Coordinates of C-alpha atoms in Angstrom, one line a residue:
M26 CA -13.1 13.6 -58.3
L27 CA -14.9 14.1 -61.6
K28 CA -16.9 17.3 -61.6
R29 CA -20.2 17.9 -63.4
N30 CA -22.4 21.0 -63.7
L31 CA -25.3 21.3 -61.4
A32 CA -28.1 23.9 -61.2
L33 CA -27.5 24.6 -57.5
L34 CA -28.5 28.0 -56.4
V35 CA -26.4 29.6 -53.7
L36 CA -26.5 32.8 -51.7
I37 CA -23.3 34.8 -51.9
P38 CA -22.9 34.9 -48.1
L39 CA -23.3 31.2 -47.9
L40 CA -20.8 30.7 -50.6
T41 CA -18.3 32.5 -48.4
T42 CA -19.3 30.5 -45.4
F43 CA -19.2 27.1 -47.1
A44 CA -16.5 27.7 -49.8
G45 CA -14.0 24.8 -49.9
C46 CA -16.1 22.6 -47.7
S47 CA -17.4 20.1 -50.3
K48 CA -15.3 17.8 -52.4
R49 CA -17.9 18.4 -55.1
E50 CA -17.8 21.5 -57.3
I51 CA -21.3 23.0 -57.4
P52 CA -21.6 25.7 -60.1
S53 CA -25.0 26.9 -61.3
T54 CA -26.0 26.1 -64.9
V55 CA -29.7 26.8 -65.0
I56 CA -31.1 26.9 -68.5
Q57 CA -32.3 30.4 -69.3
Q58 CA -35.9 30.6 -70.6
E59 CA -34.9 32.1 -73.9
D60 CA -32.5 29.2 -74.7
A61 CA -34.8 26.4 -73.6
Q62 CA -36.6 25.9 -76.9
K63 CA -33.3 25.7 -78.9
I64 CA -31.7 23.3 -76.4
F65 CA -34.6 20.9 -76.2
K66 CA -34.8 20.6 -80.0
E67 CA -31.4 19.0 -79.7
L68 CA -32.2 16.6 -76.9
P69 CA -32.6 12.9 -77.5
N70 CA -36.1 11.5 -77.2
E71 CA -35.9 10.3 -73.6
E72 CA -38.4 9.5 -70.9
Q73 CA -38.8 12.8 -69.1
I74 CA -39.8 11.4 -65.7
L75 CA -37.8 12.3 -62.6
T76 CA -38.1 10.3 -59.3
Y77 CA -36.8 12.0 -56.2
N78 CA -36.8 10.9 -52.6
L79 CA -38.1 13.6 -50.3
V80 CA -37.6 11.4 -47.3
A81 CA -40.5 12.7 -45.4
D82 CA -44.2 12.7 -46.5
P83 CA -45.5 16.2 -46.6
D84 CA -47.7 17.0 -43.6
S85 CA -50.0 19.0 -46.0
I86 CA -49.8 20.8 -49.3
D87 CA -52.2 23.5 -48.2
P88 CA -50.1 26.6 -48.1
H89 CA -51.8 27.6 -44.8
K90 CA -51.5 24.2 -43.1
A91 CA -48.1 22.8 -44.2
T92 CA -45.1 23.1 -41.9
S93 CA -42.5 20.7 -43.3
L94 CA -39.7 21.2 -45.8
S95 CA -40.9 18.3 -47.9
A96 CA -44.3 20.1 -48.2
S97 CA -42.6 23.3 -49.1
I98 CA -40.7 21.6 -52.0
V99 CA -44.0 20.3 -53.4
M100 CA -45.8 23.6 -53.0
Q101 CA -43.1 25.6 -54.6
N102 CA -43.6 23.5 -57.8
I103 CA -47.4 23.4 -57.9
F104 CA -48.2 26.9 -56.7
E105 CA -46.8 30.3 -57.6
G106 CA -46.9 33.6 -55.8
L107 CA -46.5 37.2 -56.9
V108 CA -42.8 36.7 -57.3
R109 CA -40.4 33.8 -57.8
T110 CA -36.9 33.1 -56.6
N111 CA -34.6 32.9 -59.5
E112 CA -31.3 31.2 -60.1
N113 CA -29.4 34.1 -58.5
M114 CA -31.5 33.9 -55.3
E115 CA -33.2 37.1 -56.3
Q116 CA -36.9 37.7 -56.5
G117 CA -38.2 38.2 -60.0
P118 CA -41.7 38.3 -61.7
G119 CA -44.0 35.4 -60.9
L120 CA -47.7 35.9 -61.2
A121 CA -47.0 39.6 -61.0
K122 CA -45.5 40.9 -64.2
S123 CA -44.5 44.3 -62.6
W124 CA -44.8 46.3 -59.4
Y125 CA -43.9 49.5 -57.8
A126 CA -43.8 51.0 -54.3
S127 CA -44.7 54.3 -52.9
Q128 CA -41.9 56.7 -51.9
D129 CA -42.1 55.6 -48.3
K130 CA -42.1 51.9 -49.3
T131 CA -45.3 51.2 -47.4
L132 CA -47.8 50.9 -50.3
W133 CA -47.0 48.3 -53.0
T134 CA -49.0 47.9 -56.2
F135 CA -48.7 44.6 -58.2
H136 CA -49.9 44.1 -61.8
L137 CA -50.9 40.5 -62.4
R138 CA -50.4 38.6 -65.7
K139 CA -53.6 38.5 -67.7
D140 CA -52.7 35.0 -69.0
A141 CA -52.2 33.6 -65.5
K142 CA -54.6 30.7 -64.9
W143 CA -55.4 28.0 -62.4
S144 CA -55.0 24.3 -63.4
D145 CA -58.7 24.1 -64.3
G146 CA -58.4 27.0 -66.8
K147 CA -60.0 29.7 -64.7
P148 CA -58.0 33.0 -64.5
V149 CA -55.9 33.9 -61.4
I150 CA -57.3 37.2 -60.2
A151 CA -56.3 39.6 -57.5
E152 CA -59.2 38.5 -55.3
D153 CA -57.5 35.1 -55.0
F154 CA -54.7 36.7 -53.1
V155 CA -57.1 38.7 -51.0
Y156 CA -58.9 35.5 -50.0
G157 CA -55.7 33.5 -49.5
W158 CA -54.0 36.1 -47.2
R159 CA -57.1 36.7 -45.2
R160 CA -57.4 32.9 -44.7
A161 CA -53.8 32.7 -43.6
V162 CA -54.3 35.3 -40.8
N163 CA -57.8 34.1 -39.8
P164 CA -57.5 32.7 -36.3
E165 CA -59.9 29.9 -37.3
T166 CA -57.3 28.6 -39.9
S167 CA -54.6 28.1 -37.2
C168 CA -51.9 28.8 -39.8
N169 CA -48.5 28.0 -38.2
F170 CA -46.9 30.7 -40.4
A171 CA -49.5 33.5 -39.9
Y172 CA -46.7 35.6 -38.4
M173 CA -45.0 35.6 -41.8
L174 CA -47.6 38.2 -42.8
D175 CA -46.7 40.5 -39.9
P176 CA -45.3 43.2 -42.2
I177 CA -48.8 43.5 -43.8
K178 CA -51.0 46.2 -42.2
N179 CA -53.1 44.8 -39.3
A180 CA -52.0 41.1 -39.8
T181 CA -50.7 40.7 -36.3
K182 CA -53.9 42.1 -34.7
I183 CA -56.1 39.9 -36.9
Y184 CA -54.5 36.6 -36.1
Q185 CA -54.5 37.6 -32.4
G186 CA -58.2 38.0 -32.7
K187 CA -58.2 41.8 -32.2
L188 CA -59.5 42.8 -35.7
P189 CA -61.6 41.2 -38.4
V190 CA -59.9 39.8 -41.5
E191 CA -61.4 42.5 -43.7
E192 CA -59.0 45.0 -42.0
L193 CA -55.9 43.2 -43.6
G194 CA -53.8 45.6 -45.7
I195 CA -54.6 44.0 -49.0
R196 CA -57.2 44.9 -51.6
A197 CA -58.0 44.1 -55.2
I198 CA -58.2 47.2 -57.3
N199 CA -59.4 45.1 -60.2
D200 CA -58.9 41.6 -61.4
N201 CA -55.3 42.2 -62.4
T202 CA -54.2 44.9 -59.9
L203 CA -53.4 44.2 -56.2
E204 CA -52.5 46.8 -53.6
I205 CA -50.7 45.9 -50.4
T206 CA -50.2 48.2 -47.4
L207 CA -47.4 47.5 -45.0
E208 CA -47.1 48.4 -41.3
Q209 CA -43.7 50.0 -42.1
P210 CA -41.0 49.7 -44.8
T211 CA -39.8 46.1 -44.9
S212 CA -36.5 45.5 -46.7
Y213 CA -37.2 41.8 -47.3
I214 CA -40.8 42.0 -48.3
L215 CA -40.2 40.5 -51.8
E216 CA -38.4 37.5 -50.2
L217 CA -41.5 37.0 -48.0
L218 CA -43.8 37.2 -51.0
A219 CA -42.1 34.1 -52.5
F220 CA -43.0 32.0 -49.4
P221 CA -46.0 29.6 -49.7
T222 CA -48.0 31.4 -47.0
Y223 CA -48.4 34.2 -49.5
F224 CA -49.6 32.1 -52.4
P225 CA -53.1 32.7 -53.8
I226 CA -55.9 30.3 -52.9
R227 CA -59.2 29.8 -54.7
K228 CA -62.2 30.4 -52.3
D229 CA -64.5 28.1 -54.1
V230 CA -62.0 25.2 -54.1
V231 CA -61.4 25.4 -50.4
E232 CA -65.0 25.9 -49.3
K233 CA -66.3 23.0 -51.5
N234 CA -63.9 20.5 -49.7
P235 CA -62.5 22.4 -46.7
D236 CA -60.9 19.4 -45.0
T237 CA -59.6 17.3 -47.9
W238 CA -59.1 19.5 -50.9
E239 CA -55.3 19.7 -51.0
F240 CA -54.4 16.0 -51.3
N241 CA -57.1 14.9 -53.8
P242 CA -56.0 15.3 -57.4
K243 CA -59.7 15.8 -58.3
T244 CA -60.2 18.7 -56.0
V245 CA -56.8 20.4 -55.6
I246 CA -56.5 23.3 -58.0
T247 CA -53.1 25.0 -58.3
N248 CA -51.5 27.7 -60.4
G249 CA -47.8 26.7 -60.7
P250 CA -45.8 24.9 -63.3
F251 CA -47.0 21.5 -62.2
K252 CA -50.3 20.1 -60.8
L253 CA -51.0 17.2 -58.5
A254 CA -51.6 13.9 -60.4
E255 CA -51.5 11.2 -57.7
Y256 CA -51.0 10.9 -53.9
N257 CA -50.6 7.8 -51.8
Q258 CA -49.7 8.7 -48.3
N259 CA -46.2 7.6 -47.1
N260 CA -45.5 6.2 -50.6
L261 CA -45.8 8.5 -53.6
L262 CA -46.8 12.0 -54.6
S263 CA -46.8 12.7 -58.4
I264 CA -46.9 16.0 -60.1
I265 CA -47.3 16.6 -63.9
P266 CA -47.1 19.8 -66.0
N267 CA -50.0 22.2 -65.6
E268 CA -51.1 22.8 -69.2
N269 CA -52.7 26.1 -68.1
Y270 CA -49.6 27.6 -66.5
W271 CA -48.8 31.0 -68.1
D272 CA -45.2 29.9 -69.0
Q273 CA -45.9 26.2 -69.6
G274 CA -43.4 26.0 -72.5
R275 CA -40.5 26.0 -70.1
V276 CA -41.6 22.8 -68.3
K277 CA -39.9 19.8 -70.0
L278 CA -40.5 17.0 -67.5
D279 CA -43.5 14.9 -68.1
E280 CA -43.7 13.9 -64.4
V281 CA -42.0 14.3 -61.1
R282 CA -42.5 11.4 -58.7
F283 CA -41.8 12.3 -55.1
V284 CA -41.2 9.2 -52.9
F285 CA -40.8 9.0 -49.2
I286 CA -38.0 6.6 -48.2
T287 CA -37.4 7.5 -44.6
E288 CA -34.2 5.4 -44.0
P289 CA -31.2 7.0 -45.7
S290 CA -29.6 3.6 -46.4
T291 CA -32.7 2.4 -48.2
G292 CA -32.8 5.6 -50.2
L293 CA -29.2 5.2 -51.2
L294 CA -29.7 1.6 -52.3
A295 CA -32.7 2.7 -54.4
F296 CA -30.5 5.4 -55.9
D297 CA -27.7 2.9 -56.7
L298 CA -30.2 0.5 -58.3
G299 CA -31.5 3.2 -60.5
E300 CA -35.0 3.2 -59.0
I301 CA -34.8 6.8 -58.1
D302 CA -32.9 9.7 -59.7
G303 CA -32.1 11.6 -56.5
T304 CA -32.4 11.6 -52.7
N305 CA -32.5 14.4 -50.2
E306 CA -30.5 12.4 -47.6
V307 CA -27.8 9.9 -47.4
P308 CA -26.5 7.7 -44.5
A309 CA -23.9 9.7 -42.5
Q310 CA -21.6 6.7 -42.3
E311 CA -21.5 6.5 -46.1
I312 CA -20.4 10.1 -46.7
P313 CA -16.6 9.5 -46.7
R314 CA -17.0 6.7 -49.3
L315 CA -19.4 8.7 -51.4
Q316 CA -17.1 11.8 -51.3
A317 CA -14.2 9.7 -52.6
E318 CA -16.0 7.6 -55.1
N319 CA -19.3 8.9 -56.3
E320 CA -19.6 11.9 -58.7
D321 CA -23.4 12.0 -58.0
F322 CA -22.8 13.0 -54.4
M323 CA -22.7 16.6 -53.2
I324 CA -22.7 18.5 -50.0
A325 CA -25.0 21.5 -50.6
P326 CA -25.2 24.6 -48.3
Y327 CA -28.2 24.8 -46.0
L328 CA -29.3 27.8 -44.0
G329 CA -30.4 26.1 -40.9
T330 CA -29.7 24.9 -37.4
Y331 CA -30.1 21.4 -35.9
F332 CA -30.9 21.6 -32.2
F333 CA -32.7 20.0 -29.3
C334 CA -35.5 21.9 -27.6
F335 CA -36.5 21.7 -24.0
N336 CA -40.1 22.0 -22.7
V337 CA -39.4 24.8 -20.3
T338 CA -42.6 24.3 -18.4
R339 CA -41.7 20.7 -17.3
E340 CA -39.6 19.8 -14.4
P341 CA -36.6 19.6 -14.2
F342 CA -36.1 21.6 -17.4
D343 CA -38.0 24.5 -16.0
D344 CA -34.7 25.4 -14.3
V345 CA -32.3 27.4 -16.6
R346 CA -29.3 25.9 -14.7
V347 CA -30.4 22.4 -15.7
R348 CA -30.9 23.5 -19.3
K349 CA -27.4 25.1 -19.4
A350 CA -25.8 22.1 -17.8
F351 CA -27.3 19.8 -20.5
A352 CA -26.2 22.2 -23.3
K353 CA -22.6 22.3 -22.0
A354 CA -22.4 18.6 -21.6
I355 CA -22.5 18.0 -25.4
D356 CA -19.3 17.5 -27.5
R357 CA -20.4 19.2 -30.7
R358 CA -17.1 18.6 -32.5
A359 CA -17.4 14.8 -31.9
I360 CA -20.9 14.9 -33.4
V361 CA -19.9 16.6 -36.6
T362 CA -16.7 14.7 -37.0
T363 CA -17.7 11.2 -36.1
V364 CA -21.5 11.1 -36.4
T365 CA -22.9 13.4 -39.1
L366 CA -19.7 13.6 -41.2
G367 CA -21.3 16.0 -43.7
E368 CA -19.0 19.0 -43.1
Q369 CA -21.5 20.5 -40.6
I370 CA -20.3 23.3 -38.3
S371 CA -20.6 23.1 -34.5
A372 CA -23.4 25.5 -33.4
T373 CA -22.7 28.0 -30.7
G374 CA -25.8 30.2 -31.3
F375 CA -29.2 29.8 -32.7
V376 CA -29.1 31.9 -35.9
P377 CA -26.7 30.2 -38.4
P378 CA -23.9 31.8 -40.3
G379 CA -24.4 33.2 -43.8
I380 CA -26.9 36.0 -43.1
I381 CA -25.6 39.5 -43.6
T382 CA -27.2 42.3 -41.5
G383 CA -25.9 45.8 -41.4
E384 CA -22.8 44.8 -43.4
E385 CA -21.7 42.0 -41.1
D386 CA -22.4 38.3 -40.6
F387 CA -25.1 38.0 -37.9
R388 CA -23.5 34.9 -36.4
E389 CA -20.0 36.3 -36.2
A390 CA -21.3 39.5 -34.6
G391 CA -23.4 37.6 -32.2
G392 CA -20.7 35.5 -30.6
D393 CA -20.7 32.0 -29.2
Y394 CA -22.6 32.4 -25.9
G395 CA -20.0 30.6 -23.9
I396 CA -20.4 27.3 -25.8
D397 CA -17.2 25.6 -26.8
P398 CA -17.5 24.3 -30.4
M399 CA -14.5 22.0 -29.9
G400 CA -15.8 19.9 -27.0
A401 CA -18.0 19.4 -23.9
Q402 CA -17.6 21.7 -20.9
V403 CA -18.0 18.9 -18.4
E404 CA -16.9 20.7 -15.2
E405 CA -19.1 23.7 -15.9
A406 CA -22.0 21.4 -16.7
K407 CA -21.6 19.5 -13.4
K408 CA -21.3 22.7 -11.4
L409 CA -24.6 24.0 -12.9
L410 CA -26.4 20.7 -12.2
D411 CA -25.0 20.8 -8.6
E412 CA -26.3 24.4 -8.2
A413 CA -29.7 23.2 -9.4
G414 CA -29.8 20.6 -6.6
Y415 CA -28.5 17.5 -8.4
P416 CA -24.9 17.0 -7.2
N417 CA -23.3 14.5 -9.5
G418 CA -26.7 13.8 -11.1
E419 CA -28.1 12.4 -7.8
G420 CA -31.9 12.4 -7.7
F421 CA -32.3 13.6 -11.3
P422 CA -35.3 12.0 -13.0
K423 CA -34.9 9.8 -16.1
V424 CA -34.7 12.0 -19.3
E425 CA -36.6 11.0 -22.4
I426 CA -35.5 12.3 -25.8
K427 CA -38.1 12.2 -28.5
Y428 CA -37.0 12.1 -32.1
N429 CA -38.6 11.3 -35.4
I430 CA -37.7 8.1 -37.3
G431 CA -34.5 8.3 -39.3
E432 CA -31.0 6.8 -39.1
N433 CA -29.2 10.1 -38.8
H434 CA -31.5 11.4 -36.1
K435 CA -31.1 8.1 -34.2
R436 CA -27.3 8.3 -34.4
I437 CA -27.3 11.9 -33.1
A438 CA -29.7 11.0 -30.3
E439 CA -27.6 8.0 -29.3
A440 CA -24.5 10.1 -29.2
I441 CA -26.1 12.8 -27.0
K442 CA -27.6 10.2 -24.7
E443 CA -24.1 8.7 -24.1
M444 CA -22.6 12.2 -23.5
W445 CA -25.3 13.2 -21.0
E446 CA -25.1 9.9 -19.1
R447 CA -21.3 10.0 -19.0
N448 CA -20.8 13.7 -18.3
L449 CA -23.8 14.3 -16.0
N450 CA -24.4 10.9 -14.5
V451 CA -28.1 10.9 -15.4
D452 CA -30.3 8.2 -17.0
V453 CA -31.5 8.9 -20.6
E454 CA -33.9 6.9 -22.7
L455 CA -34.7 7.4 -26.4
K456 CA -38.1 7.3 -28.1
N457 CA -38.3 7.4 -31.8
M458 CA -41.7 8.3 -33.4
E459 CA -43.4 8.4 -36.8
W460 CA -43.1 12.0 -38.2
R461 CA -46.7 13.2 -37.9
A462 CA -47.1 11.8 -34.4
F463 CA -43.8 13.3 -33.4
I464 CA -44.7 16.7 -34.7
S465 CA -48.0 16.5 -32.9
D466 CA -46.4 15.7 -29.6
R467 CA -43.8 18.5 -30.0
Q468 CA -46.3 21.1 -30.9
K469 CA -48.6 20.2 -28.0
G470 CA -45.6 20.3 -25.6
E471 CA -45.9 16.6 -24.8
F472 CA -42.1 16.1 -24.3
A473 CA -39.2 17.0 -22.0
V474 CA -36.5 17.0 -24.7
A475 CA -37.1 16.8 -28.4
R476 CA -35.1 16.8 -31.6
H477 CA -35.7 19.9 -33.7
G478 CA -34.3 21.7 -36.7
W479 CA -35.1 24.9 -38.5
I480 CA -34.3 25.9 -42.1
G481 CA -34.6 29.5 -43.0
D482 CA -37.7 30.5 -44.9
Y483 CA -35.9 33.6 -46.2
N484 CA -32.4 35.0 -45.8
H485 CA -32.9 37.1 -42.6
P486 CA -32.4 36.4 -38.9
M487 CA -36.1 37.0 -38.3
T488 CA -37.0 33.7 -40.0
F489 CA -35.2 32.0 -37.0
L490 CA -36.2 34.4 -34.2
N491 CA -39.9 34.7 -35.1
M492 CA -40.6 31.1 -34.0
F493 CA -40.2 32.0 -30.4
L494 CA -42.8 34.6 -30.1
S495 CA -45.1 33.8 -27.2
K496 CA -48.1 33.2 -29.5
S497 CA -46.2 31.5 -32.3
D498 CA -47.5 28.0 -33.2
N499 CA -43.8 27.0 -33.8
N500 CA -42.8 27.9 -30.2
D501 CA -42.5 24.2 -29.2
S502 CA -40.4 25.0 -26.1
Q503 CA -43.5 26.6 -24.6
W504 CA -41.4 29.6 -23.7
H505 CA -43.0 33.0 -23.1
N506 CA -40.9 36.1 -22.7
E507 CA -42.5 39.6 -22.9
E508 CA -39.2 41.3 -23.4
F509 CA -38.4 39.0 -26.4
D510 CA -41.8 39.7 -27.9
K511 CA -41.3 43.5 -27.6
L512 CA -37.9 43.2 -29.3
I513 CA -39.3 41.2 -32.2
Y514 CA -42.1 43.6 -32.8
A515 CA -39.7 46.5 -32.5
V516 CA -37.6 44.9 -35.3
K517 CA -40.6 44.8 -37.5
R518 CA -41.2 48.5 -37.0
E519 CA -37.5 49.4 -37.5
S520 CA -36.5 50.6 -41.0
D521 CA -32.8 51.1 -40.2
P522 CA -30.9 47.8 -40.9
K523 CA -28.2 48.5 -38.3
K524 CA -30.7 49.4 -35.6
A525 CA -32.8 46.3 -36.5
A526 CA -29.7 44.1 -36.2
K527 CA -29.0 45.3 -32.7
L528 CA -32.5 44.5 -31.7
M529 CA -32.3 41.0 -33.2
H530 CA -29.0 40.4 -31.3
K531 CA -30.7 41.3 -28.1
A532 CA -33.6 38.9 -28.9
E533 CA -31.2 36.1 -29.6
D534 CA -29.4 36.9 -26.4
L535 CA -32.6 36.2 -24.5
I536 CA -33.0 32.8 -26.2
M537 CA -29.5 31.7 -25.4
E538 CA -29.4 33.2 -21.9
D539 CA -32.5 31.1 -21.1
M540 CA -31.1 28.2 -23.1
I541 CA -34.6 27.2 -24.3
V542 CA -32.9 25.3 -27.1
V543 CA -29.5 23.4 -27.4
P544 CA -27.9 24.3 -30.8
I545 CA -25.9 21.3 -32.0
Y546 CA -24.7 22.1 -35.5
Y547 CA -25.4 24.2 -38.5
Y548 CA -26.8 22.2 -41.4
T549 CA -25.4 21.1 -44.7
N550 CA -27.3 18.9 -47.1
P551 CA -25.4 15.8 -48.2
M552 CA -27.5 14.5 -51.1
M553 CA -27.5 12.6 -54.4
M554 CA -28.6 13.5 -57.9
K555 CA -27.9 11.6 -61.1
D556 CA -25.7 13.5 -63.5
Y557 CA -28.3 13.1 -66.3
V558 CA -30.7 15.3 -64.4
K559 CA -30.1 18.8 -65.7
G560 CA -31.5 22.3 -65.1
W561 CA -32.8 21.7 -61.5
I562 CA -32.4 24.4 -58.8
R563 CA -31.8 23.9 -55.1
T564 CA -31.5 26.9 -52.8
P565 CA -29.7 27.1 -49.4
L566 CA -33.2 27.4 -48.0
G567 CA -33.8 23.8 -49.1
H568 CA -36.3 24.7 -51.8
M569 CA -36.0 22.7 -55.1
F570 CA -37.4 23.8 -58.4
F571 CA -38.0 21.4 -61.3
D572 CA -39.8 23.7 -63.8
K573 CA -36.6 24.0 -65.9
A574 CA -35.3 20.4 -65.2
Y575 CA -34.9 17.8 -67.9
I576 CA -33.4 14.3 -68.4
E577 CA -30.4 13.9 -70.8
G578 CA -28.3 10.8 -71.1
R579 CA -30.3 8.2 -69.2
S580 CA -31.1 4.9 -70.8
N581 CA -34.8 4.3 -71.3
N582 CA -34.4 0.7 -70.1
I583 CA -33.3 1.5 -66.5
S584 CA -35.6 -0.2 -64.0
R585 CA -38.1 2.2 -62.4
G586 CA -39.4 0.9 -59.1
Y587 CA -42.0 3.5 -58.4

C-alpha cells in the first residue's frame, strides 16, 4: 500500500501491543509550534475547513455533564485545562505555564498564563478552576466523573455528601496562582488534569443559563483553541478559532464541522463523495477492501474494551452461574475474525492490554480468567446453566439485548444472539435504540443485558476499575461490592506502584469472578482521513486535536455537503 504521514499520537506500550497489526503505517508528524509560521507561509491559499464525522451526537459539552467520547473530542478542542497532552502522550503546559510540587508530592502549585482568556475576552483566573472543580464534586451537579477528582483532598467525601464543597483541596492564591492539595501522592495526577472534568468553568456563564448554556453559541464561553459557532442536534456542531486563545497563532483551520452520521456505510459513502474529510467509523464488512485499496484508511490503536454488561439485580442474571454461562458461550475469535474485522483482540479480562504497571503489562500479569480467546466453551457453559436450574436452557426466560443504533453494534449483537441461542438453547431478542434513550435506560438499570464499551480516560487501570465503585454513576451493572470499594480506595492511598498494582489485580479479580460484564474484544479504531488533512493528532484514548491541523492539497471545488 501507499503510505502517507499522519499525526497519530501513540503510547509506547500500545505501539508494542499493536505493532504490525495495521496495513497502514502510522508515524507521527505533528507540526511543531515554532515551525508553524514558516510552513504556513508556503501553503497554497486553500479553504481551511475540515468536516469530520463523529458518528454520535455529543450528549453534552458541559465538562461536568458529558459522558460520551464524541463529547470529549469536542471539549478537548474548545476548552483547555492546566495541562495539555502533547504529541508524545506527555502532559505539557496548557493554561498553566509552570508548576511545582512539594517534597512529599501532596501539595501542587500552578502558575497560570497571564494572557489566558475566555472566548469573550475576559481573563481566565484561578478562581475559575476553584468554581469548576467544586461544581464537579457538588452532589447537586450529578457529575458522572466526579470520582475522577478522588485524588484531590476531600473530593470523595464531598460528592458523597459528607462535607461541603468549600472543603475541596483547591484554592486560588491570587488570580494567576492555584494551589492543589492531594489526599496522597498520585503518580498520574498530571494525566488526570488534562481530562475535561478538570477544566475551568466560569461561574457567571453557568449561573446565567444553568440548563442550556453549553449548546448555545451565544451563551457558551470557552477557553480553548476553538469556540462553538453552531449546533444543530443530530446534524452539525461547528467550531471556529477562538481569537482570544493565548496561542491563537497556531490554529490554522477556519472551521471544524463535526457531523453525526450514525450508519458507517453512509459515513463511508459521504467520505468517498468528498462530502466529509474523515470519519471515526467504517463498516466492518468493508475493512478488507479498504485495507487493500484505500490509502486513506487506517486502523488506529485504542485503549478500550467492548463488552456486554448484565443488570445483576434482575433475574435470572442475579445468579453468577448464569452470567458465567453466557460469558463462556461466546466465540470471541469468530467475532473478531468474521464480524468486526478490524484487527481487534479477543478480550479475556476487563482491563485492556497496553497499560504498564510496576514494570509489567497489567493485562498479561492479570491472566485470562478462564475465558478461551479462541472459541466458545459450550460444555462448561451448559453445565453452569444446568447448575443454575436451567438444564439445556429449559425454563429460561427470553433474553433481551439492548444496543444503540449502529451497523457494527447490530452485527455483533446478532452474532452473540445466534451463539447464545445455539449454545445455550435460550430465546434472545434484540432491541436497538437511539443513543440518548439507550444511555438513559442503561444508567437507570432498565435492561437485562446491554451493549457497553469503555475507552480509557488516562493510561492507568484505574480508569477502567473506577467505574464499578458502588456509588459510581457509570456502574450500569448495578453491582455493589464492599470489598471492591475498599480495594479501589486503598489503591488511591497507595504510593508504591507495585503494591498498587497488586490491589488493582485483586479488584479486577472480583469483577471477573462475579462476571458482572462479558468482555468481548479489545478495541481498535478503523477510521478514514483524507491525506490532505495534515497536522491532526489522535491518541489511543480516542481524543482528537485539531489545533495544529491544516488542509493542503485539496481542490477548492470539491462538493461540500454540510
